[in-house]
DNA sequence: TAGTTCAGCGCC
DNA sequence: AAAGGGCGCTGAACTA
């Protein structure tokens, strides 16, 4: 049962009454329909309302447009509505226009029209059943992102400050270098005989040149090849500078409030379906920061990640019997080792090279083994690569469609460097089918998990194939069991009966750093 | 001066 | 140990 969520439709006279009305109607577990979760659901979440499922018109429109080969069109529900009526599409992200003429939210009838259109368009796709699952999972992602933004990941600012102070020295005045960074800069100045800005690649390269060392870049792996007294302090500087600018005091001032890190997640923000963030850098938090993520007293953090998700997904998608049997084991690479001369590492290189298009080192030799031993899995990614090289689009398992080639690519590919451009796109589409399906599995898993969690437990973090739940300590075991069930159910939802297992490794810890 | 691109590096 | 693809974010460098 689809129910548009607008104040008038739920019988609320004032915006404040919406929460109560939704809470009451949620008893029948409708599928709420809204234009955009951030607009419609975030205020409800703030009022403590949770709904079990929804259909997100904007997220669905994005999936549909891509599947229909209309990649560039605007994805908002409002744009979809305008297209239905042959009207010019409103400009998205046009904040100025909204300031002059405050945007009118879509009414019930408009929501119903766009919904009906979307449901009809889904039926016209090659695999409507799978796509419906994709739409449900993506929409659930919208719910989860809104709820995680509200809950936030525990972030102990006192420990964070202590960590920064230990590594950088006390918090400096705005715009100043922390003392330990300055000391390293001074050390470099003494070695080179003049001050340089170690953040400037140009100045660093020039200084080394004067000292008789030719550098192509200041990448740390290149610096590490060189024997020179300035290398060690420069590498130390680069590492600390990144800590300071990326995860420093200013970052915490902006993103941590009330002991919670609240980044802004963007569901489906990556073309493959992975999430992105819009500020906060939640998906690039340095591992050393995990020690400041600590459960509330009496609470615990359940940290779970899907081990070897991508090769397992490939095994299931390709229907490769041999690979699927190996993917029924806890350590997939170990199970493959005997096919690769008894070397687990070789099995891993072969799988990664197949999924990502690797060609260096032993990859060609190991790929030849893979082609012979696991022909269906090999062919599956080869087909995806070929499609990309030929300028076609590819689809994930549930039907997320890759972007079409750009005009720039089309002209490039017929030029002198065309082979290179074709191969690059082939690597992208090769990876798209695997990464995209892995992202779908993760969404489905989270959607199921969300429904299994005890009342007080909160999803607080998600990073591609890893989730974190903050819950009362005594519920840790229950949440770990829920994670296991969610993983099994997600695998069944996507792939039905398959020997492939996608286990989640879950632990209950007081501190994130203790999870691995 | 303000906006855009680049180099570099973190995460998966 | 790393290879590969996907990102976001920073300060520097460049452009208008």
Short mmCIF file of C-alpha atoms in Angstrom, two decimals, chain A residues 328-511:
data_model
loop_
_atom_site.label_atom_id
_atom_site.label_comp_id
_atom_site.label_asym_id
_atom_site.label_seq_id
_atom_site.Cartn_x
_atom_site.Cartn_y
_atom_site.Cartn_z
CA UNK A 328 30.79 -21.01 0.32
CA UNK A 329 33.87 -21.03 2.56
CA UNK A 330 34.78 -18.49 5.21
CA UNK A 331 38.10 -17.68 3.52
CA UNK A 332 37.40 -17.61 -0.19
CA UNK A 333 40.99 -17.00 -1.21
CA UNK A 334 42.27 -19.89 0.87
CA UNK A 335 39.68 -22.12 -0.77
CA UNK A 336 40.96 -21.03 -4.18
CA UNK A 337 44.62 -21.46 -3.30
CA UNK A 338 44.97 -24.99 -4.63
CA UNK A 339 43.85 -23.83 -8.07
CA UNK A 340 46.69 -21.33 -8.05
CA UNK A 341 49.68 -23.45 -7.17
CA UNK A 342 48.78 -23.60 -3.50
CA UNK A 343 49.32 -19.87 -3.08
CA UNK A 344 46.53 -17.93 -1.40
CA UNK A 345 48.14 -14.66 -2.50
CA UNK A 346 48.07 -15.74 -6.12
CA UNK A 347 44.38 -16.54 -5.88
CA UNK A 348 43.78 -13.09 -4.47
CA UNK A 349 45.79 -11.39 -7.22
CA UNK A 350 43.89 -13.34 -9.87
CA UNK A 351 40.50 -12.37 -8.45
CA UNK A 352 41.41 -8.73 -7.97
CA UNK A 353 42.90 -8.50 -11.43
CA UNK A 354 39.79 -10.03 -12.95
CA UNK A 355 37.51 -7.60 -11.12
CA UNK A 356 39.61 -4.50 -11.66
CA UNK A 357 41.41 -5.14 -14.92
CA UNK A 358 44.88 -5.47 -13.49
CA UNK A 359 47.66 -6.23 -15.94
CA UNK A 360 50.89 -5.75 -13.99
CA UNK A 361 53.19 -8.26 -12.38
CA UNK A 362 51.93 -11.83 -12.36
CA UNK A 363 48.39 -10.81 -13.30
CA UNK A 364 48.38 -12.07 -16.94
CA UNK A 365 49.69 -15.48 -15.94
CA UNK A 366 47.22 -15.81 -13.05
CA UNK A 367 44.33 -14.58 -15.16
CA UNK A 368 45.08 -17.34 -17.64
CA UNK A 369 44.68 -19.82 -14.79
CA UNK A 370 41.47 -18.16 -13.76
CA UNK A 371 40.12 -18.32 -17.29
CA UNK A 372 40.80 -22.04 -17.37
CA UNK A 373 39.56 -22.93 -13.88
CA UNK A 374 36.66 -20.49 -13.51
CA UNK A 375 35.56 -19.80 -17.07
CA UNK A 376 32.13 -18.38 -16.28
CA UNK A 377 33.36 -15.88 -13.72
CA UNK A 378 36.17 -14.92 -16.05
CA UNK A 379 33.81 -14.46 -18.98
CA UNK A 380 31.36 -12.43 -16.92
CA UNK A 381 33.84 -9.65 -16.18
CA UNK A 382 35.38 -9.92 -19.64
CA UNK A 383 31.96 -9.28 -21.18
CA UNK A 384 31.51 -6.24 -18.98
CA UNK A 385 34.91 -4.94 -20.02
CA UNK A 386 34.17 -5.50 -23.69
CA UNK A 387 30.89 -3.61 -23.39
CA UNK A 388 32.71 -0.67 -21.88
CA UNK A 389 35.41 -0.67 -24.54
CA UNK A 390 32.74 -0.65 -27.23
CA UNK A 391 30.91 2.28 -25.66
CA UNK A 392 27.94 0.30 -24.37
CA UNK A 393 26.49 0.56 -20.87
CA UNK A 394 26.44 -2.25 -18.32
CA UNK A 395 24.05 -3.08 -15.50
CA UNK A 396 24.51 -4.31 -11.99
CA UNK A 397 22.66 -7.43 -10.86
CA UNK A 398 19.56 -5.50 -9.79
CA UNK A 399 19.68 -3.16 -12.75
CA UNK A 400 21.63 -0.06 -11.85
CA UNK A 401 22.95 1.22 -15.18
CA UNK A 402 26.39 2.64 -15.76
CA UNK A 403 26.75 6.10 -17.28
CA UNK A 404 27.02 6.16 -21.07
CA UNK A 405 30.31 7.27 -22.56
CA UNK A 406 30.84 11.02 -22.72
CA UNK A 407 31.17 12.92 -25.98
CA UNK A 408 34.79 13.50 -25.02
CA UNK A 409 35.35 9.75 -24.77
CA UNK A 410 33.72 9.17 -28.14
CA UNK A 411 36.03 11.58 -29.87
CA UNK A 412 39.03 10.34 -27.91
CA UNK A 413 38.40 6.72 -28.74
CA UNK A 414 38.58 7.30 -32.47
CA UNK A 415 41.79 9.25 -32.15
CA UNK A 416 45.44 8.20 -31.84
CA UNK A 417 45.14 7.40 -28.11
CA UNK A 418 41.87 5.58 -28.66
CA UNK A 419 43.07 2.22 -27.44
CA UNK A 420 44.00 3.69 -24.11
CA UNK A 421 40.63 5.40 -23.67
CA UNK A 422 38.78 2.21 -24.61
CA UNK A 423 40.76 0.12 -22.14
CA UNK A 424 40.21 2.66 -19.37
CA UNK A 425 36.47 2.54 -19.88
CA UNK A 426 36.58 -1.23 -20.06
CA UNK A 427 38.19 -1.31 -16.61
CA UNK A 428 35.46 0.97 -15.34
CA UNK A 429 32.55 -1.13 -16.63
CA UNK A 430 34.31 -4.33 -15.56
CA UNK A 431 34.46 -2.97 -12.05
CA UNK A 432 31.00 -1.38 -12.21
CA UNK A 433 29.13 -4.68 -12.38
CA UNK A 434 30.94 -6.00 -9.33
CA UNK A 435 31.12 -2.86 -7.23
CA UNK A 436 27.55 -1.96 -8.11
CA UNK A 437 26.20 -5.34 -7.10
CA UNK A 438 28.26 -5.31 -3.91
CA UNK A 439 26.70 -1.94 -3.10
CA UNK A 440 23.23 -3.41 -3.70
CA UNK A 441 23.95 -6.31 -1.41
CA UNK A 442 25.14 -3.92 1.29
CA UNK A 443 21.99 -1.82 0.95
CA UNK A 444 19.75 -4.86 1.12
CA UNK A 445 21.66 -6.15 4.12
CA UNK A 446 21.29 -2.84 5.95
CA UNK A 447 17.63 -2.60 5.09
CA UNK A 448 17.01 -6.04 6.59
CA UNK A 449 19.23 -5.35 9.58
CA UNK A 450 17.38 -2.13 10.29
CA UNK A 451 14.17 -4.11 10.65
CA UNK A 452 15.74 -6.67 12.98
CA UNK A 453 17.39 -4.29 15.42
CA UNK A 454 16.07 -3.92 18.96
CA UNK A 455 14.24 -0.70 19.73
CA UNK A 456 17.13 1.18 21.35
CA UNK A 457 19.82 0.11 18.88
CA UNK A 458 20.92 2.60 16.22
CA UNK A 459 22.83 2.22 12.98
CA UNK A 460 25.47 4.91 13.30
CA UNK A 461 27.98 4.30 10.52
CA UNK A 462 28.16 2.73 7.07
CA UNK A 463 31.19 2.46 4.86
CA UNK A 464 30.69 0.42 1.69
CA UNK A 465 30.76 -3.04 3.26
CA UNK A 466 30.92 -2.23 6.93
CA UNK A 467 28.27 -1.15 9.43
CA UNK A 468 28.32 0.00 13.01
CA UNK A 469 25.44 -0.30 15.48
CA UNK A 470 25.40 1.53 18.80
CA UNK A 471 23.29 -0.32 21.34
CA UNK A 472 22.89 -1.04 25.04
CA UNK A 473 25.69 -3.43 26.06
CA UNK A 474 23.31 -6.26 26.95
CA UNK A 475 21.92 -6.21 23.39
CA UNK A 476 25.31 -6.80 21.78
CA UNK A 477 24.72 -10.50 21.24
CA UNK A 478 21.28 -9.95 19.82
CA UNK A 479 22.60 -7.36 17.38
CA UNK A 480 25.45 -9.63 16.27
CA UNK A 481 22.90 -12.34 15.56
CA UNK A 482 20.77 -9.85 13.64
CA UNK A 483 23.75 -8.92 11.49
CA UNK A 484 24.28 -12.57 10.59
CA UNK A 485 20.62 -12.99 9.69
CA UNK A 486 20.61 -9.80 7.65
CA UNK A 487 23.59 -10.99 5.62
CA UNK A 488 21.93 -14.32 4.88
CA UNK A 489 18.68 -12.67 3.94
CA UNK A 490 20.38 -10.15 1.67
CA UNK A 491 22.18 -12.94 -0.16
CA UNK A 492 18.88 -14.79 -0.58
CA UNK A 493 17.04 -11.66 -1.74
CA UNK A 494 19.58 -10.91 -4.43
CA UNK A 495 20.64 -14.35 -5.58
CA UNK A 496 18.05 -16.82 -4.37
CA UNK A 497 19.39 -20.33 -3.93
CA UNK A 498 23.17 -20.22 -4.27
CA UNK A 499 26.07 -22.03 -2.63
CA UNK A 500 27.69 -18.62 -2.17
CA UNK A 501 27.82 -17.35 1.38
CA UNK A 502 28.49 -13.75 2.24
CA UNK A 503 29.32 -13.83 5.93
CA UNK A 504 29.49 -10.73 8.06
CA UNK A 505 32.16 -10.71 10.72
CA UNK A 506 30.68 -8.88 13.68
CA UNK A 507 32.14 -8.02 17.07
CA UNK A 508 30.85 -6.02 20.02
CA UNK A 509 33.48 -3.61 21.26
CA UNK A 510 33.67 -0.59 23.49
CA UNK A 511 36.00 1.16 21.08
#
